[in-house]
PDB file of N, CA, C and O in Angstrom:
ATOM      1  N   ARG A   1       0.847  -1.173   0.000  1.00  0.00           N
ATOM      2  CA  ARG A   1       0.000   0.000   0.000  1.00  0.00           C
ATOM      3  C   ARG A   1       0.891   1.234   0.000  1.00  0.00           C
ATOM      4  O   ARG A   1       2.006   1.212   0.482  1.00  0.00           O
ATOM      5  N   ASN A   2       0.378   2.340  -0.519  1.00  0.00           N
ATOM      6  CA  ASN A   2       1.149   3.579  -0.512  1.00  0.00           C
ATOM      7  C   ASN A   2       1.426   3.994   0.921  1.00  0.00           C
ATOM      8  O   ASN A   2       0.567   3.904   1.782  1.00  0.00           O
ATOM      9  N   ILE A   3       2.626   4.467   1.134  1.00  0.00           N
ATOM     10  CA  ILE A   3       3.061   4.803   2.487  1.00  0.00           C
ATOM     11  C   ILE A   3       3.565   6.241   2.497  1.00  0.00           C
ATOM     12  O   ILE A   3       4.241   6.673   1.569  1.00  0.00           O
ATOM     13  N   SER A   4       3.241   6.959   3.539  1.00  0.00           N
ATOM     14  CA  SER A   4       3.678   8.351   3.644  1.00  0.00           C
ATOM     15  C   SER A   4       5.166   8.403   3.987  1.00  0.00           C
ATOM     16  O   SER A   4       5.745   7.417   4.452  1.00  0.00           O
ATOM     17  N   LYS A   5       5.756   9.554   3.779  1.00  0.00           N
ATOM     18  CA  LYS A   5       7.186   9.712   4.081  1.00  0.00           C
ATOM     19  C   LYS A   5       7.464   9.506   5.558  1.00  0.00           C
ATOM     20  O   LYS A   5       8.480   8.925   5.925  1.00  0.00           O
ATOM     21  N   GLU A   6       6.544   9.953   6.411  1.00  0.00           N
ATOM     22  CA  GLU A   6       6.732   9.811   7.855  1.00  0.00           C
ATOM     23  C   GLU A   6       6.684   8.338   8.276  1.00  0.00           C
ATOM     24  O   GLU A   6       7.513   7.871   9.048  1.00  0.00           O
ATOM     25  N   LYS A   7       5.698   7.606   7.748  1.00  0.00           N
ATOM     26  CA  LYS A   7       5.583   6.180   8.072  1.00  0.00           C
ATOM     27  C   LYS A   7       6.754   5.390   7.485  1.00  0.00           C
ATOM     28  O   LYS A   7       7.245   4.455   8.095  1.00  0.00           O
ATOM     29  N   TYR A   8       7.182   5.785   6.283  1.00  0.00           N
ATOM     30  CA  TYR A   8       8.332   5.115   5.677  1.00  0.00           C
ATOM     31  C   TYR A   8       9.573   5.325   6.546  1.00  0.00           C
ATOM     32  O   TYR A   8      10.335   4.381   6.782  1.00  0.00           O
ATOM     33  N   ALA A   9       9.774   6.537   7.035  1.00  0.00           N
ATOM     34  CA  ALA A   9      10.919   6.831   7.898  1.00  0.00           C
ATOM     35  C   ALA A   9      10.833   6.028   9.197  1.00  0.00           C
ATOM     36  O   ALA A   9      11.838   5.503   9.681  1.00  0.00           O
ATOM     37  N   LYS A  10       9.633   5.902   9.746  1.00  0.00           N
ATOM     38  CA  LYS A  10       9.447   5.130  10.977  1.00  0.00           C
ATOM     39  C   LYS A  10       9.714   3.645  10.729  1.00  0.00           C
ATOM     40  O   LYS A  10      10.384   2.985  11.524  1.00  0.00           O
ATOM     41  N   LEU A  11       9.211   3.125   9.616  1.00  0.00           N
ATOM     42  CA  LEU A  11       9.434   1.721   9.263  1.00  0.00           C
ATOM     43  C   LEU A  11      10.915   1.451   9.040  1.00  0.00           C
ATOM     44  O   LEU A  11      11.473   0.480   9.553  1.00  0.00           O
ATOM     45  N   ARG A  12      11.554   2.314   8.299  1.00  0.00           N
ATOM     46  CA  ARG A  12      12.984   2.166   8.009  1.00  0.00           C
ATOM     47  C   ARG A  12      13.802   2.189   9.297  1.00  0.00           C
ATOM     48  O   ARG A  12      14.677   1.354   9.517  1.00  0.00           O
ATOM     49  N   SER A  13      13.501   3.140  10.162  1.00  0.00           N
ATOM     50  CA  SER A  13      14.206   3.252  11.436  1.00  0.00           C
ATOM     51  C   SER A  13      13.994   2.004  12.296  1.00  0.00           C
ATOM     52  O   SER A  13      14.928   1.487  12.899  1.00  0.00           O
ATOM     53  N   HIS A  14      12.764   1.529  12.319  1.00  0.00           N
ATOM     54  CA  HIS A  14      12.451   0.333  13.115  1.00  0.00           C
ATOM     55  C   HIS A  14      13.238  -0.876  12.619  1.00  0.00           C
ATOM     56  O   HIS A  14      13.793  -1.637  13.419  1.00  0.00           O
ATOM     57  N   LEU A  15      13.285  -1.065  11.310  1.00  0.00           N
ATOM     58  CA  LEU A  15      14.003  -2.211  10.746  1.00  0.00           C
ATOM     59  C   LEU A  15      15.512  -2.086  10.937  1.00  0.00           C
ATOM     60  O   LEU A  15      16.194  -3.084  11.182  1.00  0.00           O
ATOM     61  N   LEU A  16      16.051  -0.884  10.829  1.00  0.00           N
ATOM     62  CA  LEU A  16      17.491  -0.685  11.012  1.00  0.00           C
ATOM     63  C   LEU A  16      17.924  -0.929  12.450  1.00  0.00           C
ATOM     64  O   LEU A  16      19.031  -1.399  12.708  1.00  0.00           O
ATOM     65  N   GLN A  17      17.055  -0.614  13.403  1.00  0.00           N
ATOM     66  CA  GLN A  17      17.417  -0.731  14.809  1.00  0.00           C
ATOM     67  C   GLN A  17      17.051  -2.081  15.419  1.00  0.00           C
ATOM     68  O   GLN A  17      17.480  -2.391  16.525  1.00  0.00           O
ATOM     69  N   HIS A  18      16.284  -2.888  14.711  1.00  0.00           N
ATOM     70  CA  HIS A  18      15.853  -4.172  15.258  1.00  0.00           C
ATOM     71  C   HIS A  18      17.043  -5.135  15.281  1.00  0.00           C
ATOM     72  O   HIS A  18      17.693  -5.348  14.263  1.00  0.00           O
ATOM     73  N   PRO A  19      17.331  -5.748  16.436  1.00  0.00           N
ATOM     74  CA  PRO A  19      18.517  -6.611  16.534  1.00  0.00           C
ATOM     75  C   PRO A  19      18.424  -7.922  15.749  1.00  0.00           C
ATOM     76  O   PRO A  19      19.450  -8.534  15.455  1.00  0.00           O
ATOM     77  N   LYS A  20      17.233  -8.353  15.393  1.00  0.00           N
ATOM     78  CA  LYS A  20      17.063  -9.635  14.703  1.00  0.00           C
ATOM     79  C   LYS A  20      16.963  -9.495  13.183  1.00  0.00           C
ATOM     80  O   LYS A  20      16.907 -10.491  12.476  1.00  0.00           O
ATOM     81  N   ILE A  21      16.950  -8.286  12.666  1.00  0.00           N
ATOM     82  CA  ILE A  21      16.855  -8.056  11.223  1.00  0.00           C
ATOM     83  C   ILE A  21      18.257  -8.021  10.632  1.00  0.00           C
ATOM     84  O   ILE A  21      19.102  -7.258  11.061  1.00  0.00           O
ATOM     85  N   ARG A  22      18.484  -8.861   9.632  1.00  0.00           N
ATOM     86  CA  ARG A  22      19.793  -8.905   8.973  1.00  0.00           C
ATOM     87  C   ARG A  22      19.771  -8.205   7.625  1.00  0.00           C
ATOM     88  O   ARG A  22      20.784  -7.744   7.137  1.00  0.00           O
ATOM     89  N   PHE A  23      18.600  -8.154   7.001  1.00  0.00           N
ATOM     90  CA  PHE A  23      18.490  -7.583   5.666  1.00  0.00           C
ATOM     91  C   PHE A  23      17.067  -7.113   5.467  1.00  0.00           C
ATOM     92  O   PHE A  23      16.122  -7.790   5.859  1.00  0.00           O
ATOM     93  N   ALA A  24      16.905  -5.936   4.877  1.00  0.00           N
ATOM     94  CA  ALA A  24      15.565  -5.442   4.540  1.00  0.00           C
ATOM     95  C   ALA A  24      15.647  -4.694   3.218  1.00  0.00           C
ATOM     96  O   ALA A  24      16.581  -3.939   2.975  1.00  0.00           O
ATOM     97  N   PHE A  25      14.659  -4.936   2.360  1.00  0.00           N
ATOM     98  CA  PHE A  25      14.610  -4.302   1.053  1.00  0.00           C
ATOM     99  C   PHE A  25      13.165  -3.964   0.733  1.00  0.00           C
ATOM    100  O   PHE A  25      12.279  -4.816   0.869  1.00  0.00           O
ATOM    101  N   MET A  26      12.926  -2.734   0.325  1.00  0.00           N
ATOM    102  CA  MET A  26      11.579  -2.331  -0.093  1.00  0.00           C
ATOM    103  C   MET A  26      11.612  -2.010  -1.576  1.00  0.00           C
ATOM    104  O   MET A  26      12.366  -1.148  -2.009  1.00  0.00           O
ATOM    105  N   SER A  27      10.787  -2.709  -2.321  1.00  0.00           N
ATOM    106  CA  SER A  27      10.695  -2.494  -3.755  1.00  0.00           C
ATOM    107  C   SER A  27       9.907  -1.223  -4.031  1.00  0.00           C
ATOM    108  O   SER A  27       8.798  -1.051  -3.532  1.00  0.00           O
ATOM    109  N   ALA A  28      10.464  -0.340  -4.827  1.00  0.00           N
ATOM    110  CA  ALA A  28       9.786   0.920  -5.161  1.00  0.00           C
ATOM    111  C   ALA A  28       8.656   0.689  -6.166  1.00  0.00           C
ATOM    112  O   ALA A  28       7.628   1.345  -6.113  1.00  0.00           O
ATOM    113  N   ALA A  29       8.851  -0.257  -7.054  1.00  0.00           N
ATOM    114  CA  ALA A  29       7.864  -0.478  -8.108  1.00  0.00           C
ATOM    115  C   ALA A  29       6.606  -1.178  -7.598  1.00  0.00           C
ATOM    116  O   ALA A  29       5.503  -0.844  -8.000  1.00  0.00           O
ATOM    117  N   THR A  30       6.759  -2.151  -6.706  1.00  0.00           N
ATOM    118  CA  THR A  30       5.604  -2.943  -6.288  1.00  0.00           C
ATOM    119  C   THR A  30       5.208  -2.714  -4.830  1.00  0.00           C
ATOM    120  O   THR A  30       4.263  -3.325  -4.358  1.00  0.00           O
ATOM    121  N   SER A  31       5.911  -1.870  -4.122  1.00  0.00           N
ATOM    122  CA  SER A  31       5.625  -1.590  -2.704  1.00  0.00           C
ATOM    123  C   SER A  31       5.642  -2.863  -1.864  1.00  0.00           C
ATOM    124  O   SER A  31       4.783  -3.079  -1.020  1.00  0.00           O
ATOM    125  N   ARG A  32       6.611  -3.695  -2.110  1.00  0.00           N
ATOM    126  CA  ARG A  32       6.781  -4.917  -1.324  1.00  0.00           C
ATOM    127  C   ARG A  32       7.989  -4.759  -0.418  1.00  0.00           C
ATOM    128  O   ARG A  32       8.970  -4.124  -0.776  1.00  0.00           O
ATOM    129  N   LEU A  33       7.908  -5.368   0.728  1.00  0.00           N
ATOM    130  CA  LEU A  33       8.976  -5.319   1.710  1.00  0.00           C
ATOM    131  C   LEU A  33       9.514  -6.728   1.907  1.00  0.00           C
ATOM    132  O   LEU A  33       8.757  -7.663   2.174  1.00  0.00           O
ATOM    133  N   TYR A  34      10.810  -6.868   1.745  1.00  0.00           N
ATOM    134  CA  TYR A  34      11.479  -8.149   1.943  1.00  0.00           C
ATOM    135  C   TYR A  34      12.396  -8.005   3.154  1.00  0.00           C
ATOM    136  O   TYR A  34      13.206  -7.092   3.213  1.00  0.00           O
ATOM    137  N   VAL A  35      12.267  -8.919   4.109  1.00  0.00           N
ATOM    138  CA  VAL A  35      13.023  -8.835   5.357  1.00  0.00           C
ATOM    139  C   VAL A  35      13.628 -10.199   5.662  1.00  0.00           C
ATOM    140  O   VAL A  35      12.964 -11.223   5.537  1.00  0.00           O
ATOM    141  N   THR A  36      14.880 -10.184   6.088  1.00  0.00           N
ATOM    142  CA  THR A  36      15.513 -11.394   6.605  1.00  0.00           C
ATOM    143  C   THR A  36      15.590 -11.261   8.111  1.00  0.00           C
ATOM    144  O   THR A  36      16.256 -10.365   8.636  1.00  0.00           O
ATOM    145  N   PHE A  37      14.885 -12.132   8.801  1.00  0.00           N
ATOM    146  CA  PHE A  37      14.801 -12.133  10.254  1.00  0.00           C
ATOM    147  C   PHE A  37      15.517 -13.375  10.765  1.00  0.00           C
ATOM    148  O   PHE A  37      15.278 -14.476  10.269  1.00  0.00           O
ATOM    149  N   VAL A  38      16.381 -13.209  11.740  1.00  0.00           N
ATOM    150  CA  VAL A  38      17.109 -14.340  12.311  1.00  0.00           C
ATOM    151  C   VAL A  38      16.741 -14.449  13.787  1.00  0.00           C
ATOM    152  O   VAL A  38      16.987 -13.533  14.563  1.00  0.00           O
ATOM    153  N   GLY A  39      16.128 -15.561  14.140  1.00  0.00           N
ATOM    154  CA  GLY A  39      15.720 -15.783  15.519  1.00  0.00           C
ATOM    155  C   GLY A  39      16.038 -17.199  15.958  1.00  0.00           C
ATOM    156  O   GLY A  39      16.370 -18.058  15.141  1.00  0.00           O
ATOM    157  N   LYS A  40      15.912 -17.445  17.250  1.00  0.00           N
ATOM    158  CA  LYS A  40      16.224 -18.761  17.792  1.00  0.00           C
ATOM    159  C   LYS A  40      15.072 -19.748  17.640  1.00  0.00           C
ATOM    160  O   LYS A  40      15.282 -20.946  17.599  1.00  0.00           O
ATOM    161  N   ASN A  41      13.838 -19.217  17.583  1.00  0.00           N
ATOM    162  CA  ASN A  41      12.687 -20.105  17.490  1.00  0.00           C
ATOM    163  C   ASN A  41      11.536 -19.370  16.809  1.00  0.00           C
ATOM    164  O   ASN A  41      11.611 -18.173  16.537  1.00  0.00           O
ATOM    165  N   THR A  42      10.468 -20.099  16.546  1.00  0.00           N
ATOM    166  CA  THR A  42       9.322 -19.495  15.858  1.00  0.00           C
ATOM    167  C   THR A  42       8.585 -18.504  16.754  1.00  0.00           C
ATOM    168  O   THR A  42       7.876 -17.639  16.254  1.00  0.00           O
ATOM    169  N   GLY A  43       8.747 -18.621  18.069  1.00  0.00           N
ATOM    170  CA  GLY A  43       8.140 -17.662  18.988  1.00  0.00           C
ATOM    171  C   GLY A  43       8.673 -16.257  18.763  1.00  0.00           C
ATOM    172  O   GLY A  43       7.920 -15.278  18.831  1.00  0.00           O
ATOM    173  N   GLU A  44       9.965 -16.145  18.494  1.00  0.00           N
ATOM    174  CA  GLU A  44      10.560 -14.839  18.204  1.00  0.00           C
ATOM    175  C   GLU A  44      10.018 -14.278  16.890  1.00  0.00           C
ATOM    176  O   GLU A  44       9.783 -13.076  16.774  1.00  0.00           O
ATOM    177  N   LEU A  45       9.810 -15.143  15.918  1.00  0.00           N
ATOM    178  CA  LEU A  45       9.234 -14.711  14.636  1.00  0.00           C
ATOM    179  C   LEU A  45       7.801 -14.227  14.835  1.00  0.00           C
ATOM    180  O   LEU A  45       7.422 -13.184  14.316  1.00  0.00           O
ATOM    181  N   ASP A  46       7.020 -14.967  15.605  1.00  0.00           N
ATOM    182  CA  ASP A  46       5.642 -14.558  15.879  1.00  0.00           C
ATOM    183  C   ASP A  46       5.602 -13.215  16.597  1.00  0.00           C
ATOM    184  O   ASP A  46       4.773 -12.362  16.274  1.00  0.00           O
ATOM    185  N   LYS A  47       6.488 -13.026  17.550  1.00  0.00           N
ATOM    186  CA  LYS A  47       6.554 -11.762  18.284  1.00  0.00           C
ATOM    187  C   LYS A  47       6.873 -10.609  17.331  1.00  0.00           C
ATOM    188  O   LYS A  47       6.260  -9.542  17.396  1.00  0.00           O
ATOM    189  N   PHE A  48       7.819 -10.823  16.418  1.00  0.00           N
ATOM    190  CA  PHE A  48       8.193  -9.800  15.446  1.00  0.00           C
ATOM    191  C   PHE A  48       7.025  -9.472  14.517  1.00  0.00           C
ATOM    192  O   PHE A  48       6.740  -8.304  14.247  1.00  0.00           O
ATOM    193  N   LEU A  49       6.337 -10.492  14.018  1.00  0.00           N
ATOM    194  CA  LEU A  49       5.215 -10.269  13.105  1.00  0.00           C
ATOM    195  C   LEU A  49       4.079  -9.511  13.793  1.00  0.00           C
ATOM    196  O   LEU A  49       3.487  -8.608  13.207  1.00  0.00           O
ATOM    197  N   LYS A  50       3.790  -9.861  15.045  1.00  0.00           N
ATOM    198  CA  LYS A  50       2.757  -9.145  15.798  1.00  0.00           C
ATOM    199  C   LYS A  50       3.160  -7.694  16.030  1.00  0.00           C
ATOM    200  O   LYS A  50       2.335  -6.784  15.945  1.00  0.00           O
ATOM    201  N   GLU A  51       4.440  -7.490  16.320  1.00  0.00           N
ATOM    202  CA  GLU A  51       4.972  -6.132  16.524  1.00  0.00           C
ATOM    203  C   GLU A  51       4.813  -5.298  15.257  1.00  0.00           C
ATOM    204  O   GLU A  51       4.356  -4.147  15.311  1.00  0.00           O
ATOM    205  N   MET A  52       5.152  -5.878  14.113  1.00  0.00           N
ATOM    206  CA  MET A  52       5.035  -5.158  12.844  1.00  0.00           C
ATOM    207  C   MET A  52       3.567  -4.858  12.512  1.00  0.00           C
ATOM    208  O   MET A  52       3.249  -3.769  12.051  1.00  0.00           O
ATOM    209  N   LYS A  53       2.680  -5.830  12.759  1.00  0.00           N
ATOM    210  CA  LYS A  53       1.258  -5.612  12.483  1.00  0.00           C
ATOM    211  C   LYS A  53       0.666  -4.558  13.403  1.00  0.00           C
ATOM    212  O   LYS A  53      -0.236  -3.828  13.014  1.00  0.00           O
ATOM    213  N   THR A  54       1.165  -4.472  14.630  1.00  0.00           N
ATOM    214  CA  THR A  54       0.682  -3.459  15.567  1.00  0.00           C
ATOM    215  C   THR A  54       1.165  -2.071  15.168  1.00  0.00           C
ATOM    216  O   THR A  54       0.385  -1.115  15.137  1.00  0.00           O
ATOM    217  N   LEU A  55       2.440  -1.949  14.855  1.00  0.00           N
ATOM    218  CA  LEU A  55       3.024  -0.648  14.532  1.00  0.00           C
ATOM    219  C   LEU A  55       2.603  -0.129  13.160  1.00  0.00           C
ATOM    220  O   LEU A  55       2.453   1.071  12.963  1.00  0.00           O
ATOM    221  N   PHE A  56       2.434  -1.038  12.197  1.00  0.00           N
ATOM    222  CA  PHE A  56       2.185  -0.638  10.807  1.00  0.00           C
ATOM    223  C   PHE A  56       0.956  -1.345  10.243  1.00  0.00           C
ATOM    224  O   PHE A  56       0.970  -1.835   9.120  1.00  0.00           O
ATOM    225  N   ARG A  57      -0.132  -1.383  11.007  1.00  0.00           N
ATOM    226  CA  ARG A  57      -1.320  -2.136  10.590  1.00  0.00           C
ATOM    227  C   ARG A  57      -1.989  -1.571   9.343  1.00  0.00           C
ATOM    228  O   ARG A  57      -2.585  -2.311   8.585  1.00  0.00           O
ATOM    229  N   ASN A  58      -1.901  -0.271   9.125  1.00  0.00           N
ATOM    230  CA  ASN A  58      -2.530   0.322   7.942  1.00  0.00           C
ATOM    231  C   ASN A  58      -1.635   0.251   6.705  1.00  0.00           C
ATOM    232  O   ASN A  58      -2.125   0.408   5.591  1.00  0.00           O
ATOM    233  N   GLU A  59      -0.360   0.046   6.895  1.00  0.00           N
ATOM    234  CA  GLU A  59       0.575   0.013   5.768  1.00  0.00           C
ATOM    235  C   GLU A  59       0.875  -1.403   5.293  1.00  0.00           C
ATOM    236  O   GLU A  59       1.095  -1.628   4.114  1.00  0.00           O
ATOM    237  N   LEU A  60       0.899  -2.354   6.202  1.00  0.00           N
ATOM    238  CA  LEU A  60       1.197  -3.740   5.835  1.00  0.00           C
ATOM    239  C   LEU A  60      -0.114  -4.499   5.689  1.00  0.00           C
ATOM    240  O   LEU A  60      -0.807  -4.764   6.652  1.00  0.00           O
ATOM    241  N   ILE A  61      -0.442  -4.829   4.459  1.00  0.00           N
ATOM    242  CA  ILE A  61      -1.733  -5.449   4.169  1.00  0.00           C
ATOM    243  C   ILE A  61      -1.697  -6.955   4.445  1.00  0.00           C
ATOM    244  O   ILE A  61      -2.523  -7.482   5.157  1.00  0.00           O
ATOM    245  N   ASN A  62      -0.757  -7.647   3.865  1.00  0.00           N
ATOM    246  CA  ASN A  62      -0.658  -9.084   4.092  1.00  0.00           C
ATOM    247  C   ASN A  62       0.804  -9.472   4.184  1.00  0.00           C
ATOM    248  O   ASN A  62       1.688  -8.735   3.779  1.00  0.00           O
ATOM    249  N   SER A  63       1.031 -10.641   4.737  1.00  0.00           N
ATOM    250  CA  SER A  63       2.417 -11.089   4.881  1.00  0.00           C
ATOM    251  C   SER A  63       2.526 -12.548   4.461  1.00  0.00           C
ATOM    252  O   SER A  63       1.630 -13.347   4.685  1.00  0.00           O
ATOM    253  N   LYS A  64       3.609 -12.831   3.819  1.00  0.00           N
ATOM    254  CA  LYS A  64       3.966 -14.193   3.456  1.00  0.00           C
ATOM    255  C   LYS A  64       5.391 -14.382   3.939  1.00  0.00           C
ATOM    256  O   LYS A  64       6.206 -13.464   3.857  1.00  0.00           O
ATOM    257  N   TYR A  65       5.675 -15.539   4.455  1.00  0.00           N
ATOM    258  CA  TYR A  65       7.051 -15.754   4.877  1.00  0.00           C
ATOM    259  C   TYR A  65       7.487 -17.176   4.581  1.00  0.00           C
ATOM    260  O   TYR A  65       6.691 -18.088   4.509  1.00  0.00           O
ATOM    261  N   ILE A  66       8.768 -17.261   4.375  1.00  0.00           N
ATOM    262  CA  ILE A  66       9.416 -18.546   4.136  1.00  0.00           C
ATOM    263  C   ILE A  66      10.270 -18.821   5.364  1.00  0.00           C
ATOM    264  O   ILE A  66      11.085 -17.985   5.761  1.00  0.00           O
ATOM    265  N   LEU A  67      10.060 -19.958   5.952  1.00  0.00           N
ATOM    266  CA  LEU A  67      10.777 -20.307   7.168  1.00  0.00           C
ATOM    267  C   LEU A  67      11.929 -21.243   6.819  1.00  0.00           C
ATOM    268  O   LEU A  67      11.720 -22.338   6.298  1.00  0.00           O
ATOM    269  N   ASN A  68      13.116 -20.776   7.085  1.00  0.00           N
ATOM    270  CA  ASN A  68      14.316 -21.599   6.909  1.00  0.00           C
ATOM    271  C   ASN A  68      14.868 -21.903   8.283  1.00  0.00           C
ATOM    272  O   ASN A  68      14.995 -21.007   9.111  1.00  0.00           O
ATOM    273  N   THR A  69      15.195 -23.138   8.512  1.00  0.00           N
ATOM    274  CA  THR A  69      15.790 -23.501   9.790  1.00  0.00           C
ATOM    275  C   THR A  69      17.174 -24.082   9.545  1.00  0.00           C
ATOM    276  O   THR A  69      17.430 -24.732   8.539  1.00  0.00           O
ATOM    277  N   ALA A  70      18.032 -23.807  10.468  1.00  0.00           N
ATOM    278  CA  ALA A  70      19.392 -24.343  10.400  1.00  0.00           C
ATOM    279  C   ALA A  70      19.688 -25.028  11.727  1.00  0.00           C
ATOM    280  O   ALA A  70      19.466 -24.471  12.790  1.00  0.00           O
ATOM    281  N   GLY A  71      20.157 -26.221  11.635  1.00  0.00           N
ATOM    282  CA  GLY A  71      20.530 -26.959  12.839  1.00  0.00           C
ATOM    283  C   GLY A  71      22.031 -27.117  12.906  1.00  0.00           C
ATOM    284  O   GLY A  71      22.699 -27.287  11.893  1.00  0.00           O
ATOM    285  N   LEU A  72      22.537 -27.045  14.093  1.00  0.00           N
ATOM    286  CA  LEU A  72      23.973 -27.235  14.273  1.00  0.00           C
ATOM    287  C   LEU A  72      24.280 -28.721  14.267  1.00  0.00           C
ATOM    288  O   LEU A  72      23.581 -29.519  14.882  1.00  0.00           O
ATOM    289  N   LYS A  73      25.323 -29.072  13.572  1.00  0.00           N
ATOM    290  CA  LYS A  73      25.734 -30.461  13.517  1.00  0.00           C
ATOM    291  C   LYS A  73      27.059 -30.581  14.258  1.00  0.00           C
ATOM    292  O   LYS A  73      28.041 -29.926  13.912  1.00  0.00           O
ATOM    293  N   TYR A  74      27.044 -31.396  15.262  1.00  0.00           N
ATOM    294  CA  TYR A  74      28.260 -31.607  16.044  1.00  0.00           C
ATOM    295  C   TYR A  74      28.909 -32.906  15.600  1.00  0.00           C
ATOM    296  O   TYR A  74      28.286 -33.955  15.548  1.00  0.00           O
ATOM    297  N   ASN A  75      30.174 -32.813  15.274  1.00  0.00           N
ATOM    298  CA  ASN A  75      30.944 -33.986  14.907  1.00  0.00           C
ATOM    299  C   ASN A  75      31.974 -34.178  16.006  1.00  0.00           C
ATOM    300  O   ASN A  75      32.930 -33.423  16.120  1.00  0.00           O
ATOM    301  N   LEU A  76      31.778 -35.181  16.826  1.00  0.00           N
ATOM    302  CA  LEU A  76      32.662 -35.416  17.964  1.00  0.00           C
ATOM    303  C   LEU A  76      33.812 -36.373  17.621  1.00  0.00           C
ATOM    304  O   LEU A  76      34.600 -36.724  18.484  1.00  0.00           O
ATOM    305  N   PHE A  77      33.898 -36.737  16.343  1.00  0.00           N
ATOM    306  CA  PHE A  77      34.990 -37.610  15.911  1.00  0.00           C
ATOM    307  C   PHE A  77      36.286 -36.808  15.890  1.00  0.00           C
ATOM    308  O   PHE A  77      36.338 -35.727  15.313  1.00  0.00           O
ATOM    309  N   PRO A  78      37.342 -37.285  16.515  1.00  0.00           N
ATOM    310  CA  PRO A  78      38.607 -36.530  16.526  1.00  0.00           C
ATOM    311  C   PRO A  78      39.203 -36.399  15.136  1.00  0.00           C
ATOM    312  O   PRO A  78      39.459 -37.396  14.453  1.00  0.00           O
ATOM    313  N   GLU A  79      39.404 -35.189  14.689  1.00  0.00           N
ATOM    314  CA  GLU A  79      39.905 -34.911  13.338  1.00  0.00           C
ATOM    315  C   GLU A  79      41.325 -35.447  13.165  1.00  0.00           C
ATOM    316  O   GLU A  79      41.729 -35.850  12.072  1.00  0.00           O
ATOM    317  N   GLY A  80      42.100 -35.489  14.218  1.00  0.00           N
ATOM    318  CA  GLY A  80      43.486 -35.961  14.133  1.00  0.00           C
ATOM    319  C   GLY A  80      43.615 -37.413  13.729  1.00  0.00           C
ATOM    320  O   GLY A  80      44.639 -37.828  13.191  1.00  0.00           O
ATOM    321  N   LEU A  81      42.611 -38.206  13.965  1.00  0.00           N
ATOM    322  CA  LEU A  81      42.661 -39.626  13.589  1.00  0.00           C
ATOM    323  C   LEU A  81      42.556 -39.829  12.081  1.00  0.00           C
ATOM    324  O   LEU A  81      42.908 -40.876  11.568  1.00  0.00           O
ATOM    325  N   LEU A  82      42.065 -38.832  11.365  1.00  0.00           N
ATOM    326  CA  LEU A  82      41.911 -38.961   9.919  1.00  0.00           C
ATOM    327  C   LEU A  82      43.205 -38.667   9.178  1.00  0.00           C
ATOM    328  O   LEU A  82      43.327 -38.974   7.994  1.00  0.00           O
ATOM    329  N   LYS A  83      44.150 -38.068   9.836  1.00  0.00           N
ATOM    330  CA  LYS A  83      45.406 -37.667   9.158  1.00  0.00           C
ATOM    331  C   LYS A  83      46.459 -38.735   9.221  1.00  0.00           C
ATOM    332  O   LYS A  83      46.589 -39.547  10.017  1.00  0.00           O
TER     333      LYS A  83
END
């Protein structure tokens, strides 16, 4: 949706200062916002989405997200035995 300069400045500031945001891009042609959010669990993602909907409910019409998860793999095999 069209966004005023004041709301755009507030949105930009919010995304720049948020500790869990790694990347944000707003398309000028289609008025779409792309955000990379890094959290420990889906609860943090839900909290962020609710926060955004509360702060920018008139500007953000709908949201779609892709959830990527990364798991740590521990290899306890001693590397020195392979040499």
